[in-house]
Backbone as JSON, one array per atom type, in Angstrom:
{
  "sequence": "MPANPFTASAYEMIAGGLGGLSVAFVRGEQHGLDVTAVSGRSWAALAYLIVFGSLIAFTAYAWLLQAAPLSLVATYAYVNPVVAVALGALVLGEALSWPIVLGGAIVVGGVCLIVSTERRT",
  "N": [[13.7, 15.24, 21.98], [10.36, 15.32, 22.01], [7.98, 14.49, 24.72], [5.8, 13.09, 23.48], [5.07, 11.02, 20.88], [3.56, 11.69, 18.52], [3.65, 14.48, 18.81], [6.5, 14.8, 18.12], [6.47, 13.7, 15.16], [5.03, 15.28, 14.35], [6.05, 18.19, 14.52], [8.43, 17.3, 12.75], [7.35, 16.98, 10.35], [6.47, 19.35, 9.98], [8.99, 20.82, 9.71], [10.23, 19.7, 7.78], [8.6, 20.14, 5.87], [8.55, 23.25, 5.53], [11.22, 23.39, 4.95], [11.5, 21.93, 2.69], [9.92, 23.67, 1.07], [11.44, 26.43, 1.41], [13.75, 25.85, -0.04], [12.78, 25.28, -2.22], [11.44, 27.71, -3.42], [13.73, 29.18, -2.85], [15.17, 28.1, -5.48], [13.49, 28.93, -7.49], [11.69, 27.43, -8.28], [8.5, 27.87, -7.9], [7.58, 28.84, -10.21], [5.86, 27.97, -12.94], [4.79, 26.13, -12.45], [2.42, 23.6, -12.39], [-0.06, 22.51, -10.87], [-2.68, 21.51, -11.57], [-1.78, 19.39, -13.86], [-0.67, 17.59, -12.36], [-0.6, 14.12, -11.89], [-2.98, 11.83, -10.85], [-2.05, 9.18, -9.78], [0.32, 10.37, -8.99], [-0.5, 11.98, -7.16], [-1.47, 10.4, -5.35], [0.98, 8.97, -4.69], [2.39, 10.93, -3.06], [0.57, 11.02, -1.08], [0.66, 8.17, 0.01], [3.2, 8.49, 0.85], [3.39, 10.4, 2.69], [1.73, 9.56, 4.54], [2.5, 6.62, 5.35], [5.15, 7.17, 5.17], [5.72, 9.22, 6.81], [3.87, 9.85, 8.89], [3.38, 7.48, 10.22], [5.31, 6.01, 10.37], [7.93, 7.53, 11.21], [6.56, 8.48, 13.54], [6.22, 5.77, 14.88], [9.27, 5.46, 15.3], [9.97, 7.26, 16.57], [8.51, 7.09, 19.24], [9.68, 3.93, 19.83], [12.04, 4.89, 20.24], [11.83, 5.83, 22.7], [10.73, 3.68, 23.98], [12.76, 1.39, 24.14], [15.89, -0.23, 24.04], [18.91, 2.03, 22.93], [20.5, 0.64, 20.8], [18.76, -1.3, 19.89], [16.89, 0.33, 18.65], [18.65, 1.63, 16.84], [19.16, -0.35, 14.67], [17.27, -0.13, 13.0], [18.18, 1.18, 10.8], [19.97, -0.87, 9.35], [18.04, -2.83, 8.71], [16.3, -1.6, 6.97], [17.08, -1.15, 4.16], [16.93, -3.89, 3.32], [14.98, -4.66, 3.58], [13.77, -3.2, 1.66], [15.2, -3.85, -0.91], [14.38, -6.58, -0.89], [11.32, -6.14, -1.11], [11.42, -4.84, -3.53], [12.16, -6.88, -5.31], [10.14, -8.82, -4.96], [7.75, -7.22, -5.6], [8.07, -5.76, -7.75], [9.59, -7.21, -9.54], [12.38, -7.07, -9.55], [15.92, -7.7, -10.14], [17.83, -10.38, -8.19], [21.15, -10.86, -7.03], [23.37, -12.83, -5.85], [25.47, -11.97, -4.5], [23.91, -9.84, -3.09], [21.59, -11.16, -1.92], [23.26, -12.53, -0.16], [24.74, -10.57, 1.2], [22.6, -9.17, 2.26], [21.9, -11.42, 4.07], [23.45, -11.07, 5.78], [23.52, -8.76, 6.95], [20.72, -9.34, 7.82], [21.78, -11.49, 9.86], [23.12, -10.07, 11.46], [21.8, -8.17, 12.97], [20.08, -10.11, 14.23], [21.62, -10.8, 16.08], [22.54, -8.79, 17.7], [20.2, -7.92, 18.84], [19.29, -10.39, 20.1], [21.51, -10.59, 21.99], [20.88, -8.36, 23.39], [18.21, -8.76, 24.64], [19.59, -10.55, 26.6], [20.62, -8.92, 28.46]],
  "CA": [[12.46, 14.62, 21.47], [9.2, 15.58, 22.67], [7.38, 13.51, 25.28], [4.76, 12.6, 23.0], [5.83, 10.87, 19.84], [2.83, 12.38, 17.54], [4.33, 16.05, 18.81], [7.24, 14.74, 17.5], [6.12, 13.58, 13.96], [4.14, 16.69, 13.35], [7.65, 18.8, 14.43], [9.28, 16.65, 11.83], [7.05, 17.34, 9.32], [6.5, 20.82, 9.69], [10.55, 21.18, 9.71], [10.89, 18.85, 6.54], [7.98, 20.61, 4.76], [9.11, 24.43, 5.28], [12.36, 23.52, 4.6], [11.4, 22.09, 1.39], [9.46, 24.95, 0.67], [12.47, 27.3, 1.36], [14.75, 25.3, -1.03], [11.99, 25.25, -3.87], [11.35, 29.07, -3.5], [15.29, 29.81, -3.39], [15.56, 27.84, -6.58], [12.24, 29.47, -8.1], [10.92, 26.35, -8.51], [7.07, 28.11, -8.14], [7.55, 29.19, -11.61], [5.83, 27.14, -14.24], [4.13, 24.86, -11.58], [0.92, 23.64, -12.57], [-0.75, 21.69, -10.35], [-3.43, 20.44, -12.62], [-1.21, 19.21, -14.56], [0.19, 16.5, -11.88], [-1.3, 12.99, -12.29], [-3.67, 11.18, -9.71], [-1.27, 8.86, -9.24], [1.48, 11.18, -8.23], [-0.79, 12.49, -5.79], [-1.61, 9.15, -4.52], [2.22, 8.15, -4.38], [2.7, 11.41, -2.29], [-0.24, 10.89, 0.15], [1.4, 7.37, 0.76], [4.59, 8.77, 1.39], [3.16, 11.48, 3.91], [1.05, 8.42, 6.03], [3.27, 5.75, 5.5], [7.01, 7.5, 5.55], [6.38, 10.38, 7.63], [2.88, 9.63, 9.97], [3.35, 6.39, 10.97], [6.97, 5.38, 10.53], [8.44, 8.12, 12.26], [5.82, 7.96, 14.91], [6.69, 4.67, 15.43], [10.32, 5.31, 15.63], [10.16, 8.41, 18.12], [7.74, 6.19, 20.43], [10.66, 3.08, 20.39], [13.38, 5.7, 20.97], [11.64, 6.14, 24.29], [10.37, 2.32, 24.75], [13.38, 0.37, 23.65], [17.4, 0.32, 24.31], [19.51, 2.83, 21.38], [21.23, -0.42, 20.31], [18.05, -2.29, 19.17], [16.54, 1.43, 17.86], [19.53, 1.78, 15.8], [19.07, -1.45, 13.78], [16.06, -0.26, 11.38], [19.24, 1.66, 9.67], [20.27, -1.57, 8.58], [17.24, -3.6, 8.2], [15.53, -0.82, 6.06], [17.56, -1.69, 2.93], [17.38, -4.94, 2.91], [13.27, -4.69, 3.48], [13.38, -2.39, 0.17], [15.43, -4.65, -2.02], [12.91, -7.7, -0.82], [10.29, -5.56, -1.84], [11.84, -4.44, -5.03], [12.42, -8.33, -6.21], [8.82, -9.44, -4.75], [6.61, -6.61, -6.28], [8.72, -4.91, -9.21], [10.6, -8.37, -10.35], [14.14, -6.56, -9.85], [16.91, -8.84, -9.74], [18.68, -10.25, -7.03], [22.18, -11.58, -7.03], [23.91, -14.19, -4.81], [26.31, -10.93, -3.31], [22.5, -8.97, -2.65], [21.03, -12.27, -0.75], [24.32, -13.26, 0.6], [24.76, -9.46, 2.19], [21.34, -9.25, 3.1], [21.79, -12.4, 5.17], [24.48, -11.06, 7.03], [22.98, -7.78, 8.08], [19.74, -9.73, 8.77], [22.22, -12.11, 10.66], [23.8, -9.18, 12.47], [20.94, -7.64, 13.51], [19.79, -11.19, 15.19], [22.54, -11.07, 17.36], [22.45, -7.78, 18.27], [18.85, -8.12, 19.51], [19.66, -11.56, 21.0], [22.24, -10.22, 23.11], [20.1, -7.2, 23.88], [17.47, -8.96, 25.54], [19.89, -11.19, 27.68], [20.95, -7.95, 29.51]],
  "C": [[11.23, 15.1, 22.72], [9.11, 14.5, 23.2], [6.43, 12.67, 24.43], [4.93, 12.29, 21.76], [4.83, 11.21, 18.33], [3.4, 13.82, 17.44], [5.59, 15.85, 17.71], [6.99, 14.68, 16.1], [5.79, 14.77, 13.54], [5.37, 17.63, 13.76], [8.26, 18.48, 13.1], [8.78, 16.85, 10.45], [6.87, 18.5, 9.08], [7.67, 21.44, 9.52], [11.04, 20.92, 8.36], [9.86, 19.91, 5.82], [8.4, 22.42, 4.5], [10.55, 24.48, 4.81], [12.57, 23.05, 3.22], [11.02, 23.24, 0.53], [10.59, 25.96, 0.26], [13.47, 27.05, 0.31], [13.92, 25.68, -2.36], [12.18, 26.57, -4.13], [12.88, 29.71, -3.88], [15.48, 29.39, -4.65], [14.48, 28.38, -7.6], [11.7, 28.35, -9.01], [9.2, 26.49, -8.8], [7.08, 28.61, -9.76], [7.54, 28.09, -12.58], [5.18, 25.97, -13.65], [2.82, 24.85, -12.02], [0.57, 22.19, -11.89], [-2.18, 20.86, -10.55], [-2.73, 19.47, -13.51], [-0.03, 17.48, -13.77], [-1.18, 15.43, -11.61], [-2.0, 12.51, -10.76], [-2.94, 10.25, -9.08], [-0.08, 9.22, -8.51], [0.93, 11.65, -7.13], [-1.27, 11.64, -4.99], [-0.48, 8.83, -4.09], [2.54, 9.12, -3.07], [1.89, 11.5, -0.72], [0.22, 9.81, 0.74], [2.46, 7.76, 1.31], [4.45, 9.38, 3.03], [2.45, 10.5, 4.65], [2.12, 7.58, 6.39], [4.89, 6.09, 6.42], [7.0, 8.57, 6.41], [5.46, 9.98, 8.89], [3.41, 8.41, 10.77], [4.71, 5.89, 11.42], [7.98, 5.92, 11.66], [7.88, 8.49, 13.66], [6.12, 6.86, 16.16], [8.02, 4.53, 15.98], [10.72, 6.27, 16.43], [9.59, 7.29, 19.32], [8.75, 5.12, 20.65], [12.05, 3.92, 20.61], [12.77, 5.8, 22.45], [11.23, 4.81, 25.09], [11.43, 1.31, 25.0], [14.89, 0.98, 23.93], [17.85, 1.26, 22.63], [19.64, 1.9, 20.71], [20.03, -1.09, 19.33], [17.22, -0.88, 18.45], [17.52, 1.6, 16.57], [19.49, 0.64, 14.56], [18.07, -1.36, 12.55], [16.86, 0.52, 10.32], [19.65, 0.73, 8.33], [19.09, -2.02, 7.94], [16.15, -2.76, 7.14], [15.69, -1.12, 4.5], [17.23, -2.68, 2.75], [15.61, -5.29, 2.73], [13.21, -4.3, 1.7], [13.94, -3.5, -1.17], [14.46, -5.9, -1.84], [12.01, -7.39, -1.46], [10.33, -5.07, -3.3], [11.82, -5.77, -5.92], [10.91, -8.88, -5.9], [7.83, -8.58, -5.83], [6.88, -5.94, -7.25], [9.46, -6.05, -9.91], [11.93, -7.92, -10.41], [15.03, -7.87, -9.51], [17.51, -8.92, -8.91], [19.46, -11.29, -7.59], [22.84, -12.36, -5.93], [24.65, -13.39, -3.95], [24.84, -10.03, -2.9], [22.22, -10.24, -1.79], [22.02, -12.66, -0.02], [24.97, -11.96, 1.67], [23.77, -9.17, 2.9], [21.22, -10.45, 4.45], [22.54, -12.15, 6.09], [24.16, -10.31, 7.76], [21.98, -8.34, 8.53], [20.24, -10.56, 10.17], [22.72, -11.52, 12.06], [23.11, -8.39, 13.62], [19.74, -8.46, 14.79], [20.44, -10.97, 16.31], [22.71, -9.84, 18.06], [21.01, -8.07, 19.32], [18.68, -9.64, 20.41], [20.28, -11.23, 22.26], [21.65, -9.1, 23.61], [19.04, -7.59, 25.11], [17.94, -10.07, 26.54], [20.41, -10.17, 28.75], [20.02, -7.45, 30.17]]
}
């Protein structure tokens, strides 16, 4: 990883963009593409994903890799799905069942355990 988290984020976005373009060209997806037919809402969603999903989130992750123990950094993989389910329920009104709530609580409890033991060492 580069020392600067912004550099790491730039490398990630360039590699991802070039990889996506390569696959698209191999599949011939450039034929029939009408950029003007893409809605403003879709462009806004793409911009949101670029800014928050890549620039901010990956830069924060790259910084965290340098600033925190790896065991703490790895907990994001467990917390992200719980946050996604909670946001789906709150924002989109998606149904929550007891097994989902119980699973989320177990995950959050496990992450709390990891964080609390990491601080003691």
